[in-house]
Coordinates of C-alpha atoms (C1' of nucleotides) in Angstrom, one line a residue:
Chain A
M1 CA 16.4 24.6 -16.6
V2 CA 16.9 25.6 -20.2
K3 CA 19.2 22.9 -21.5
P4 CA 21.2 23.1 -24.8
S5 CA 18.3 21.5 -26.6
S6 CA 17.7 17.9 -27.0
S7 CA 20.6 16.1 -28.9
T8 CA 18.3 13.6 -30.5
R9 CA 16.5 16.3 -32.3
R10 CA 16.0 15.6 -36.0
S11 CA 15.0 18.5 -38.3
K12 CA 12.6 16.9 -40.7
P13 CA 9.8 15.0 -38.9
P14 CA 8.2 17.4 -36.4
R15 CA 8.4 15.2 -33.3
V16 CA 5.2 13.8 -31.9
T17 CA 6.2 12.9 -28.4
P18 CA 8.1 15.9 -27.0
P19 CA 11.4 14.6 -25.6
A20 CA 11.5 17.7 -23.6
D21 CA 14.2 19.0 -21.4
Q22 CA 16.0 16.0 -19.8
E23 CA 17.1 17.9 -16.7
T24 CA 13.7 19.0 -15.5
R25 CA 12.3 15.7 -16.5
D26 CA 14.7 14.0 -14.2
R27 CA 14.0 16.5 -11.5
I28 CA 10.3 15.6 -11.6
L29 CA 11.1 11.9 -11.7
D30 CA 13.3 12.2 -8.6
A31 CA 10.7 14.3 -6.8
A32 CA 8.0 11.8 -7.7
H33 CA 10.2 9.0 -6.5
I34 CA 10.5 10.6 -3.1
V35 CA 6.9 11.4 -2.7
F36 CA 5.5 8.2 -4.2
T37 CA 7.8 5.9 -2.2
R38 CA 7.0 7.7 1.0
K39 CA 3.2 7.9 0.7
G40 CA 2.3 5.5 -2.0
T41 CA 0.7 6.5 -5.3
A42 CA -2.8 6.8 -4.0
S43 CA -2.0 9.1 -1.2
S44 CA 0.4 11.3 -3.2
R45 CA -0.6 14.6 -4.7
T46 CA 0.8 15.8 -8.0
Q47 CA 1.0 19.2 -6.3
E48 CA 3.4 17.9 -3.7
I49 CA 5.5 16.3 -6.4
A50 CA 5.6 19.6 -8.3
A51 CA 6.6 21.5 -5.2
Q52 CA 9.3 18.9 -4.3
A53 CA 10.7 19.4 -7.8
G54 CA 10.4 23.1 -7.5
V55 CA 8.2 23.3 -10.5
N56 CA 4.6 24.2 -11.5
K57 CA 2.0 21.5 -11.2
A58 CA 1.1 21.9 -14.9
L59 CA 4.6 21.1 -15.9
V60 CA 4.3 17.6 -14.4
H61 CA 1.4 17.0 -16.7
Y62 CA 3.3 18.6 -19.5
Y63 CA 6.0 16.0 -19.1
F64 CA 4.1 12.9 -18.0
G65 CA 0.5 13.5 -19.1
T66 CA -1.1 11.9 -16.1
K67 CA -0.4 11.0 -12.5
A68 CA -0.9 7.3 -13.4
A69 CA 1.7 7.5 -16.1
L70 CA 4.2 9.2 -13.8
A71 CA 3.4 6.5 -11.2
D72 CA 4.1 3.8 -13.8
A73 CA 7.4 5.4 -14.7
I74 CA 8.5 5.6 -11.1
F75 CA 7.4 2.0 -10.4
A76 CA 9.1 0.7 -13.5
R77 CA 12.3 2.5 -12.6
A78 CA 12.2 1.1 -9.0
L79 CA 11.6 -2.4 -10.3
G80 CA 14.5 -1.9 -12.8
T81 CA 16.7 -0.9 -9.9
L82 CA 15.8 -3.8 -7.6
M83 CA 15.5 -6.8 -9.9
P84 CA 19.0 -6.8 -11.5
R85 CA 20.6 -6.5 -8.1
I86 CA 19.1 -9.9 -7.2
F87 CA 18.7 -11.7 -10.5
G88 CA 21.9 -10.3 -12.0
I89 CA 23.8 -12.1 -9.3
L90 CA 21.7 -15.2 -9.4
A91 CA 22.1 -15.5 -13.2
D92 CA 25.9 -15.4 -13.1
P93 CA 27.0 -18.9 -14.3
D94 CA 30.5 -18.3 -12.9
R95 CA 29.7 -18.1 -9.3
S96 CA 28.5 -20.9 -7.1
I97 CA 25.4 -20.7 -5.0
E98 CA 27.6 -20.6 -1.9
E99 CA 29.1 -17.4 -3.2
K100 CA 25.9 -15.9 -4.6
V101 CA 23.8 -16.1 -1.5
P102 CA 26.1 -14.1 0.8
A103 CA 26.7 -11.6 -2.0
I104 CA 23.0 -11.0 -2.4
V105 CA 22.4 -10.8 1.3
R106 CA 25.1 -8.1 1.7
E107 CA 24.0 -6.3 -1.3
Q108 CA 20.3 -6.2 -0.3
I109 CA 20.8 -5.3 3.3
D110 CA 22.9 -2.4 2.2
F111 CA 20.5 -1.4 -0.6
Q112 CA 17.3 -1.6 1.6
S113 CA 19.0 0.1 4.6
A114 CA 19.8 3.1 2.4
R115 CA 16.2 3.2 1.2
P116 CA 13.8 2.8 4.1
Y117 CA 10.6 3.2 2.1
F118 CA 11.6 1.2 -0.9
A119 CA 10.4 -2.3 0.1
G120 CA 7.2 -1.1 1.6
Y121 CA 6.5 1.0 -1.5
M122 CA 7.1 -2.0 -3.8
V123 CA 4.9 -4.3 -1.9
S124 CA 2.2 -1.7 -1.6
E125 CA 2.1 -0.9 -5.2
L126 CA 2.1 -4.5 -6.2
H127 CA -0.9 -5.0 -4.0
A128 CA -2.7 -1.8 -5.0
E129 CA -2.4 -2.4 -8.7
P130 CA -1.4 -6.0 -9.6
E131 CA -2.1 -5.4 -13.3
R132 CA 0.7 -3.0 -13.5
I133 CA 3.4 -5.5 -13.2
T134 CA 1.8 -7.6 -15.9
R135 CA 1.7 -4.6 -18.2
L136 CA 5.3 -3.7 -17.3
M137 CA 6.8 -7.1 -17.6
A138 CA 5.2 -7.6 -21.0
R139 CA 6.6 -4.3 -22.2
Q140 CA 10.2 -4.8 -21.0
G141 CA 12.2 -7.8 -19.8
G142 CA 9.6 -10.5 -19.3
R143 CA 10.3 -13.6 -17.3
V144 CA 13.2 -13.9 -14.9
P145 CA 16.2 -16.0 -15.8
L146 CA 16.2 -19.0 -13.5
D147 CA 18.0 -21.5 -15.7
V148 CA 21.4 -20.9 -14.1
I149 CA 20.2 -21.3 -10.6
R150 CA 18.0 -24.2 -11.6
R151 CA 21.0 -26.0 -13.0
Q152 CA 23.2 -25.2 -10.0
L153 CA 20.5 -26.4 -7.6
R154 CA 20.0 -29.6 -9.6
E155 CA 23.7 -30.4 -9.7
G156 CA 24.1 -29.6 -6.0
A157 CA 21.2 -32.0 -5.3
R158 CA 22.8 -34.7 -7.4
A159 CA 26.0 -34.2 -5.5
G160 CA 24.1 -34.6 -2.2
K161 CA 25.1 -31.0 -1.3
F162 CA 21.6 -29.6 -1.4
R163 CA 18.1 -30.8 -0.8
R164 CA 15.8 -31.0 -3.8
I165 CA 14.4 -27.5 -4.2
S166 CA 12.9 -25.7 -7.1
P167 CA 14.4 -22.4 -8.1
E168 CA 11.0 -20.8 -7.5
Q169 CA 11.0 -21.8 -3.9
F170 CA 14.6 -20.7 -3.7
V171 CA 13.8 -17.3 -4.9
A172 CA 10.7 -16.9 -2.8
N173 CA 12.6 -17.8 0.3
L174 CA 15.5 -15.5 -0.4
M175 CA 13.3 -12.6 -1.2
G176 CA 11.1 -13.2 1.8
L177 CA 14.0 -13.3 4.2
L178 CA 15.6 -10.3 2.7
I179 CA 12.8 -7.9 1.8
F180 CA 10.0 -8.6 4.2
P181 CA 11.6 -7.2 7.4
F182 CA 12.2 -3.9 5.6
A183 CA 8.7 -3.8 4.2
I184 CA 7.2 -4.1 7.7
R185 CA 9.9 -2.3 9.6
P186 CA 7.6 -0.1 11.7
A187 CA 5.5 -3.1 12.8
L188 CA 8.6 -5.2 13.5
C189 CA 10.2 -2.5 15.6
E190 CA 7.0 -2.0 17.5
L191 CA 6.4 -5.7 17.9
L192 CA 9.9 -6.5 19.1
G193 CA 10.4 -3.2 21.0
F194 CA 13.2 -1.9 18.7
D195 CA 14.4 1.6 18.8
T196 CA 16.6 2.8 15.9
P197 CA 19.9 1.6 17.3
R198 CA 18.5 -1.8 18.1
W199 CA 17.1 -2.0 14.6
H200 CA 20.5 -1.4 13.2
A201 CA 22.0 -4.0 15.6
F202 CA 19.2 -6.4 14.3
L203 CA 20.4 -5.7 10.7
E204 CA 24.0 -6.4 11.6
E205 CA 23.0 -9.6 13.3
R206 CA 21.0 -10.4 10.2
R207 CA 23.9 -9.7 7.9
R208 CA 25.9 -12.4 9.6
L209 CA 23.1 -14.8 10.2
L210 CA 21.2 -15.0 6.9
P211 CA 23.8 -16.6 4.6
D212 CA 24.4 -19.4 7.1
F213 CA 20.7 -19.7 7.8
F214 CA 19.8 -19.9 4.2
M215 CA 22.5 -22.2 3.1
A216 CA 21.8 -24.5 6.0
G217 CA 18.2 -24.6 4.9
L218 CA 19.3 -25.7 1.5
R219 CA 21.3 -28.7 2.8
P220 CA 19.5 -32.0 3.1
Chain B
M1 CA -31.7 -4.5 10.9
V2 CA -33.6 -3.3 13.9
K3 CA -32.3 -5.4 16.8
P4 CA -33.8 -5.9 20.3
S5 CA -31.9 -2.8 21.5
S6 CA -28.5 -2.8 23.1
S7 CA -28.3 -4.8 26.3
T8 CA -25.7 -2.5 27.8
R9 CA -28.2 0.3 27.8
R10 CA -28.3 2.2 31.1
S11 CA -31.3 4.5 31.6
K12 CA -29.8 7.4 33.5
P13 CA -26.8 8.9 31.7
P14 CA -27.8 9.7 28.1
R15 CA -25.1 7.7 26.4
V16 CA -22.4 9.6 24.7
T17 CA -21.0 6.9 22.4
P18 CA -23.9 5.2 20.7
P19 CA -23.4 1.4 21.1
A20 CA -25.8 1.2 18.2
D21 CA -27.2 -1.8 16.5
Q22 CA -24.6 -4.6 16.5
E23 CA -25.9 -6.3 13.4
T24 CA -25.6 -3.4 11.0
R25 CA -22.4 -2.4 12.8
D26 CA -21.0 -5.8 11.9
R27 CA -22.4 -5.6 8.4
I28 CA -20.5 -2.3 7.9
L29 CA -17.3 -3.8 9.4
D30 CA -17.5 -6.8 7.1
A31 CA -18.1 -4.6 4.1
A32 CA -15.3 -2.3 5.1
H33 CA -13.0 -5.3 5.5
I34 CA -13.7 -6.5 2.0
V35 CA -13.2 -3.1 0.4
F36 CA -10.2 -2.0 2.5
T37 CA -8.3 -5.2 2.1
R38 CA -8.9 -5.2 -1.7
K39 CA -8.0 -1.6 -2.4
G40 CA -6.2 -0.3 0.6
T41 CA -7.5 2.4 2.8
A42 CA -6.4 5.3 0.6
S43 CA -8.1 4.1 -2.5
S44 CA -11.3 2.9 -0.9
R45 CA -14.4 5.1 -0.9
T46 CA -16.8 5.2 2.0
Q47 CA -19.6 5.2 -0.6
E48 CA -18.4 1.8 -1.9
I49 CA -18.3 0.4 1.6
A50 CA -21.8 1.6 2.3
A51 CA -23.0 0.0 -1.0
Q52 CA -21.2 -3.2 -0.1
A53 CA -23.0 -3.2 3.2
G54 CA -26.3 -2.3 1.6
V55 CA -26.6 0.8 3.6
N56 CA -26.6 4.6 3.2
K57 CA -23.2 6.3 3.3
A58 CA -24.3 8.5 6.2
L59 CA -24.9 5.4 8.3
V60 CA -21.2 4.5 8.0
H61 CA -20.4 7.9 9.6
Y62 CA -23.2 7.4 12.1
Y63 CA -21.5 4.3 13.4
F64 CA -17.8 5.1 12.9
G65 CA -17.6 8.8 12.7
T66 CA -14.8 9.0 10.2
K67 CA -13.3 6.9 7.4
A68 CA -10.0 6.9 9.3
A69 CA -11.7 5.5 12.5
L70 CA -13.3 2.8 10.4
A71 CA -10.0 2.0 8.8
D72 CA -8.4 1.8 12.2
A73 CA -11.1 -0.6 13.3
I74 CA -10.6 -2.8 10.3
F75 CA -6.8 -2.8 10.7
A76 CA -6.9 -3.6 14.4
R77 CA -9.3 -6.4 13.7
A78 CA -7.1 -7.8 11.0
L79 CA -4.0 -7.6 13.2
G80 CA -6.0 -9.3 16.0
T81 CA -6.8 -12.1 13.7
L82 CA -3.3 -12.6 12.4
M83 CA -1.0 -12.2 15.4
P84 CA -2.5 -14.8 17.7
R85 CA -2.3 -17.4 15.0
I86 CA 1.4 -17.0 15.0
F87 CA 2.3 -15.9 18.5
G88 CA -0.3 -18.0 20.2
I89 CA 1.5 -21.1 18.9
L90 CA 5.0 -19.7 19.5
A91 CA 4.2 -18.8 23.1
D92 CA 3.0 -22.3 24.0
P93 CA 5.4 -23.7 26.5
D94 CA 4.2 -27.2 26.1
R95 CA 5.3 -27.6 22.5
S96 CA 8.8 -27.9 21.2
I97 CA 10.1 -25.7 18.4
E98 CA 10.1 -28.7 16.1
E99 CA 6.4 -29.0 16.6
K100 CA 5.6 -25.4 16.5
V101 CA 7.2 -24.5 13.2
P102 CA 5.3 -27.1 11.1
A103 CA 2.1 -26.1 12.9
I104 CA 2.5 -22.4 12.1
V105 CA 3.5 -23.2 8.5
R106 CA 0.4 -25.2 7.9
E107 CA -1.8 -22.8 9.7
Q108 CA -0.5 -19.7 7.9
I109 CA -0.5 -21.2 4.4
D110 CA -4.1 -22.2 4.9
F111 CA -5.0 -18.9 6.4
Q112 CA -3.4 -16.8 3.7
S113 CA -4.6 -19.0 0.9
A114 CA -8.1 -18.4 2.0
R115 CA -7.5 -14.6 2.1
P116 CA -5.6 -13.6 -1.0
Y117 CA -5.6 -9.8 -0.2
F118 CA -4.8 -10.1 3.5
A119 CA -1.0 -10.1 3.5
G120 CA -0.7 -7.4 0.9
Y121 CA -3.2 -5.2 2.8
M122 CA -1.4 -5.6 6.0
V123 CA 2.0 -4.7 4.6
S124 CA 0.5 -1.8 2.6
E125 CA -1.2 -0.3 5.6
L126 CA 1.9 -0.7 7.7
H127 CA 3.8 1.2 5.1
A128 CA 1.1 3.9 4.5
E129 CA 0.6 4.7 8.1
P130 CA 3.4 3.4 10.4
E131 CA 2.1 5.4 13.3
R132 CA -1.0 3.4 13.4
I133 CA 0.6 0.3 14.8
T134 CA 2.3 2.3 17.5
R135 CA -1.1 3.8 18.5
L136 CA -2.8 0.4 18.3
M137 CA -0.1 -1.6 20.1
A138 CA -0.1 1.0 22.9
R139 CA -3.9 0.7 23.3
Q140 CA -4.2 -3.1 23.3
G141 CA -1.7 -5.9 23.9
G142 CA 1.6 -4.2 23.6
R143 CA 4.8 -6.2 23.1
V144 CA 4.8 -9.7 21.7
P145 CA 5.6 -12.6 24.0
L146 CA 9.0 -14.0 23.0
D147 CA 10.2 -15.4 26.3
V148 CA 9.1 -19.0 25.7
I149 CA 10.6 -19.1 22.3
R150 CA 13.7 -17.4 23.6
R151 CA 14.1 -20.0 26.3
Q152 CA 13.6 -22.9 23.9
L153 CA 16.1 -21.5 21.4
R154 CA 18.6 -21.0 24.2
E155 CA 18.2 -24.5 25.5
G156 CA 18.3 -25.9 22.0
A157 CA 21.5 -24.0 21.4
R158 CA 23.1 -25.3 24.7
A159 CA 22.2 -28.8 23.7
G160 CA 23.9 -28.3 20.3
K161 CA 20.6 -28.7 18.6
F162 CA 20.3 -25.2 17.2
R163 CA 22.6 -22.4 16.1
R164 CA 22.6 -19.4 18.3
I165 CA 19.8 -17.2 17.1
S166 CA 17.8 -14.5 18.7
P167 CA 14.0 -14.9 18.9
E168 CA 13.8 -11.7 16.9
Q169 CA 15.6 -13.2 14.0
F170 CA 13.6 -16.3 14.4
V171 CA 10.4 -14.4 14.1
A172 CA 11.6 -12.2 11.2
N173 CA 12.6 -15.3 9.2
L174 CA 9.5 -17.2 9.9
M175 CA 7.2 -14.3 9.0
G176 CA 9.2 -13.4 5.9
L177 CA 9.1 -16.9 4.6
L178 CA 5.4 -17.3 5.3
I179 CA 3.9 -14.0 4.5
F180 CA 6.0 -12.4 1.8
P181 CA 5.1 -14.6 -1.1
F182 CA 1.4 -14.0 -0.4
A183 CA 2.0 -10.2 -0.1
I184 CA 3.6 -10.0 -3.6
R185 CA 1.6 -12.8 -5.2
P186 CA 0.9 -11.0 -8.5
A187 CA 4.5 -10.1 -8.9
L188 CA 5.7 -13.5 -8.0
C189 CA 3.3 -15.2 -10.5
E190 CA 4.3 -12.8 -13.2
L191 CA 8.0 -13.2 -12.4
L192 CA 8.0 -16.9 -12.3
G193 CA 5.4 -17.4 -15.0
F194 CA 2.7 -18.9 -12.7
D195 CA -0.9 -19.3 -13.6
T196 CA -3.4 -20.2 -10.9
P197 CA -2.9 -23.9 -10.8
R198 CA 0.9 -23.6 -10.7
W199 CA 0.5 -21.1 -7.9
H200 CA -1.4 -23.7 -5.9
A201 CA 1.2 -26.3 -6.8
F202 CA 3.8 -23.9 -5.6
L203 CA 2.0 -23.5 -2.3
E204 CA 1.7 -27.3 -1.9
E205 CA 5.4 -27.6 -2.5
R206 CA 5.9 -24.9 0.0
R207 CA 3.9 -26.6 2.6
R208 CA 6.2 -29.5 2.5
L209 CA 9.4 -27.6 2.1
L210 CA 9.2 -24.8 4.6
P211 CA 9.2 -26.8 7.9
D212 CA 12.4 -28.7 6.8
F213 CA 14.0 -25.6 5.3
F214 CA 13.4 -23.5 8.3
M215 CA 14.4 -26.2 10.9
A216 CA 17.5 -27.0 8.9
G217 CA 18.3 -23.3 8.9
L218 CA 18.2 -23.4 12.7
R219 CA 20.6 -26.2 13.1
P220 CA 24.3 -25.3 13.5
Chain C
dG1 C1' 14.5 42.2 -34.2
dG2 C1' 10.9 39.4 -35.1
dA3 C1' 9.1 34.9 -36.2
dT4 C1' 9.2 30.1 -34.5
dG5 C1' 8.8 26.5 -31.3
dG6 C1' 9.7 24.3 -27.2
dT7 C1' 9.2 25.3 -22.0
dT8 C1' 6.9 27.2 -17.8
dT9 C1' 3.4 29.4 -15.3
dA10 C1' -1.0 31.4 -13.1
dA11 C1' -5.6 30.8 -13.2
dC12 C1' -9.2 28.0 -14.0
dC13 C1' -12.6 23.9 -14.3
dA14 C1' -15.1 19.8 -13.1
dT15 C1' -15.8 16.4 -10.1
dG16 C1' -15.2 13.0 -6.6
dC17 C1' -15.3 12.5 -2.0
dG18 C1' -15.5 12.9 3.2
dG19 C1' -18.5 14.6 6.1
dT20 C1' -23.0 17.1 7.8
dT21 C1' -27.9 17.9 8.3
dA22 C1' -32.5 17.7 8.7
dA23 C1' -36.2 15.0 8.0
dT24 C1' -38.2 10.2 8.1
dA25 C1' -38.8 5.5 9.7
dT26 C1' -38.9 2.1 13.3
dC27 C1' -39.4 0.3 17.7
dG28 C1' -40.0 -0.3 22.8
dG29 C1' -42.5 1.2 26.5
dC30 C1' -46.7 2.9 28.4
Chain D
dG1 C1' -52.1 4.8 19.7
dC2 C1' -48.8 8.0 21.1
dC3 C1' -44.0 9.3 23.0
dG4 C1' -39.2 9.3 23.1
dA5 C1' -35.4 7.3 21.7
dT6 C1' -32.5 5.2 18.2
dA7 C1' -31.7 3.9 13.3
dT8 C1' -31.7 5.2 8.5
dT9 C1' -32.0 8.0 4.6
dA10 C1' -31.8 11.8 0.8
dA11 C1' -30.0 15.8 -0.1
dC12 C1' -26.6 18.9 0.5
dC13 C1' -21.8 21.3 1.4
dG14 C1' -17.1 22.5 0.9
dC15 C1' -13.0 21.5 -0.7
dA16 C1' -9.0 19.0 -2.3
dT17 C1' -7.4 17.3 -6.4
dG18 C1' -6.4 15.8 -11.2
dG19 C1' -6.3 17.9 -15.3
dT20 C1' -6.8 22.0 -18.8
dT21 C1' -5.9 26.3 -21.0
dA22 C1' -4.2 30.5 -22.5
dA23 C1' -0.8 33.3 -22.0
dA24 C1' 4.1 34.4 -20.9
dC25 C1' 8.9 33.2 -21.4
dC26 C1' 13.1 32.3 -23.6
dA27 C1' 16.2 30.4 -26.7
dT28 C1' 17.5 29.9 -31.6
dC29 C1' 17.5 30.9 -36.3
dC30 C1' 16.8 34.0 -40.2

DNA sequence: GGATGGTTTAACCATGCGGTTAATATCGGC
DNA sequence: GCCGATATTAACCGCATGGTTAAACCATCC
């Protein structure tokens, strides 16, 4: 635990916010991520996070002050992991929409498959505490960059390649198709009678289908 | 409050499960629905439900035994409201897919618009307690009726009208497109810079767009 | 080797909350 | 008008949980 002391340590001003040991800090963050994503913030116990991190409960408070602050950190981190994977690709001016959509589909199906609780967690938190995203978006990034995709959609429409569709609808459709099935996986499996292998088959099918389905939906 | 006594009352066996006054029972259910959908089961307090129902907290337990049981009741009720609206239409053998899709789109956008917390609540609960839906589906209905839609998709594909697509993918796509934006509304509004009027404009646009988008996606 | 200051822990505290209980209110039947 | 049942309440209980505290720990510097 005892790391070679924070490198950003200046000698004169006696620091106010303790930077604290980065290693244990990360251990707690990782533990919190596991617990929070699995159970949601409200049903998670700081004690369980501490245990998961192999650390005393008080230490969690030492590093993050309050459960809510820790929850914020985890949520912000999750958001920061997810959004660039979608909007990073969408904002690329050097790739056509026909290239971007399959790329995002592949990327997201891989990403979400590897993190079974991620989508459900995100949606749940969004619903449980809608103000949080306002707060967070204000602090960091801000709006999402839609100009590239807007331009590409407009040009495609002018060329008769696409139907007239706003980038907002485009994004809503894409995210709905990609994320929703993961967010409600247990229900979907029960509803459709999927066991785990059939779920994976479903995802494989989806990987092939979605790009065509989505692009066909774009055409007039 | 005091209703003309339960009609199902038999005189001999001293009833085990109290049928209890239907009117207050419903008042509690309605109150619980409001609180649970707004805050989610985990963050809701029985006290708040009681207050919302204008009733003593103990009475909630008198009627439903435990918070979890009440939560189950509310969730089952919500599921029973949502599913038939989608699968009732889908299972109709007398309407073509071209008729069903726009009907469901209209219906769902109206339904969800009138219940801003519904979608988020459903997804959250699904994520928080995945076993619940297993339990519930076993008790009531069971699987979802996909045969009609399967037949229609197959015939459409044979006629060259549709791409080859399984009813499972069909349903996943439809639900994702319809429900997801409502489930993450706060995030979507923040992300896309929507205020309330623009959100409604977005929904209007969506009402027009989705049937075409979806049907175009089906075509080969 | 001891003073200093960040790190970690065991023990503790206050309280919010789910659930229970025992007493009261209300009504239908006689 | 009283009886037996159900309906409703105020008061209470136990405990889990978020958060605090005071002490121990352990590097590092002089």
